[in-house]
Short mmCIF file of C-alpha atoms in Angstrom, two decimals:
data_model
loop_
_atom_site.label_atom_id
_atom_site.label_comp_id
_atom_site.label_asym_id
_atom_site.label_seq_id
_atom_site.Cartn_x
_atom_site.Cartn_y
_atom_site.Cartn_z
CA MET A 1 -0.21 0.27 -0.01
CA ALA A 2 1.60 3.46 -1.18
CA ASP A 3 1.55 5.90 1.42
CA ALA A 4 0.47 9.71 0.21
CA VAL A 5 3.60 12.44 0.46
CA GLY A 6 3.58 13.93 4.03
CA SER A 7 1.92 11.08 5.43
CA ILE A 8 2.16 10.53 9.07
CA ASP A 9 2.97 6.65 8.07
CA THR A 10 6.01 7.70 6.56
CA PRO A 11 8.58 9.13 8.81
CA GLY A 12 10.81 11.39 6.48
CA ALA A 13 8.10 12.56 4.51
CA GLN A 14 7.24 16.21 4.77
CA ASP A 15 5.07 19.02 2.96
CA GLU A 16 7.08 21.44 1.48
CA VAL A 17 6.13 23.67 -1.01
CA PRO A 18 9.02 25.09 -3.23
CA GLU A 19 9.71 28.88 -2.67
CA SER A 20 9.03 29.54 -6.15
CA LYS A 21 5.57 28.43 -6.00
CA LYS A 22 5.00 30.43 -2.80
CA LYS A 23 2.41 33.69 -2.77
CA ALA A 24 3.49 36.32 -1.31
CA ARG A 25 0.18 37.85 0.88
CA LYS A 26 0.40 41.13 2.01
CA GLY A 27 -3.14 41.69 3.40
CA GLY A 28 -5.36 39.89 1.02
CA LYS A 29 -8.05 41.54 -0.86
CA ARG A 30 -9.13 43.78 1.87
CA ALA A 31 -6.08 45.56 2.03
CA LYS A 32 -6.20 46.40 -1.61
CA LYS A 33 -9.56 48.56 -1.40
CA GLY A 34 -10.49 51.65 0.43
CA PRO A 35 -12.97 51.70 3.20
CA LEU A 36 -15.89 53.26 0.58
CA LYS A 37 -15.28 50.90 -1.64
CA ARG A 38 -15.74 48.06 0.83
CA LEU A 39 -18.98 49.95 1.63
CA ALA A 40 -20.03 50.15 -1.85
CA ILE A 41 -19.34 46.52 -2.27
CA PHE A 42 -21.23 45.85 1.09
CA TYR A 43 -24.37 47.69 -0.10
CA ARG A 44 -24.20 46.25 -3.44
CA GLN A 45 -24.09 42.41 -2.01
CA ILE A 46 -27.19 43.21 0.61
CA VAL A 47 -29.55 44.44 -2.71
CA ALA A 48 -28.32 41.16 -4.34
CA GLU A 49 -29.09 38.91 -1.68
CA LEU A 50 -32.55 40.81 -1.02
CA ARG A 51 -33.33 40.19 -4.97
CA LYS A 52 -33.27 36.49 -4.23
CA VAL A 53 -35.68 36.48 -1.41
CA VAL A 54 -38.83 35.20 -2.16
CA TRP A 55 -41.71 37.73 -1.21
CA PRO A 56 -44.96 36.31 0.14
CA SER A 57 -48.25 37.20 -1.67
CA ARG A 58 -50.92 39.66 -0.07
CA ASN A 59 -53.38 36.64 0.38
CA GLN A 60 -50.19 34.56 2.00
CA LEU A 61 -48.99 37.41 4.08
CA THR A 62 -52.79 38.19 5.17
CA THR A 63 -53.14 34.35 6.21
CA TYR A 64 -49.70 34.31 7.90
CA THR A 65 -50.66 37.22 9.86
CA THR A 66 -54.17 36.00 11.03
CA VAL A 67 -52.33 32.37 12.04
CA VAL A 68 -49.74 34.48 14.20
CA ILE A 69 -52.41 36.66 15.72
CA VAL A 70 -54.65 33.30 16.74
CA PHE A 71 -51.90 31.79 18.03
CA VAL A 72 -50.84 34.55 20.06
CA LEU A 73 -54.30 34.99 21.46
CA VAL A 74 -54.75 31.55 22.25
CA MET A 75 -51.30 31.69 24.25
CA ILE A 76 -52.76 34.56 26.48
CA GLY A 77 -55.65 32.63 26.97
CA LEU A 78 -53.75 29.57 27.99
CA VAL A 79 -51.55 31.66 30.03
CA THR A 80 -53.99 33.56 31.64
CA VAL A 81 -55.83 29.89 32.97
CA ILE A 82 -52.83 28.58 34.01
CA ASP A 83 -51.73 32.26 36.24
CA TYR A 84 -55.48 32.09 37.77
CA GLY A 85 -55.42 28.46 38.26
CA LEU A 86 -52.05 28.99 39.96
CA ASN A 87 -52.69 32.11 41.92
CA HIS A 88 -56.06 30.32 43.25
CA ALA A 89 -54.11 27.20 44.09
CA ALA A 90 -51.52 29.45 46.13
CA LYS A 91 -54.20 31.27 47.97
CA TYR A 92 -55.91 27.89 49.44
CA VAL A 93 -52.67 26.68 50.36
CA PHE A 94 -51.20 29.65 52.00
CA GLY A 95 -54.45 31.28 53.10
#
C-alpha cells in the first residue's frame, strides 16, 4: 500500500512547497480597497441578496398574519388560565 507524500506513516516525508510556488500575501483583498469601496461592495451584496428573497403575496401575508395573531391570542388565554389557577391554588394553600 502506497502512502501519500507527507503522510504520518512515512517518518521522513514533509509537505513543503518550493519557494518559487509560494505567493506573497500582504493583506489579502481587503488591503487593496478603501473603506468606501468596501462599503459600496457590501451595499451591492445586500441588494443582491434581497433580490433572491421570495416575497409572500398579499394573500399569503394576510394568512400568515392571521395565524400569528390567533396563535398569540390562544397562548395569552392559556397563560391567563394557568396563572389564574395557580393564583387560586396558592391562596388555598397559604391562606
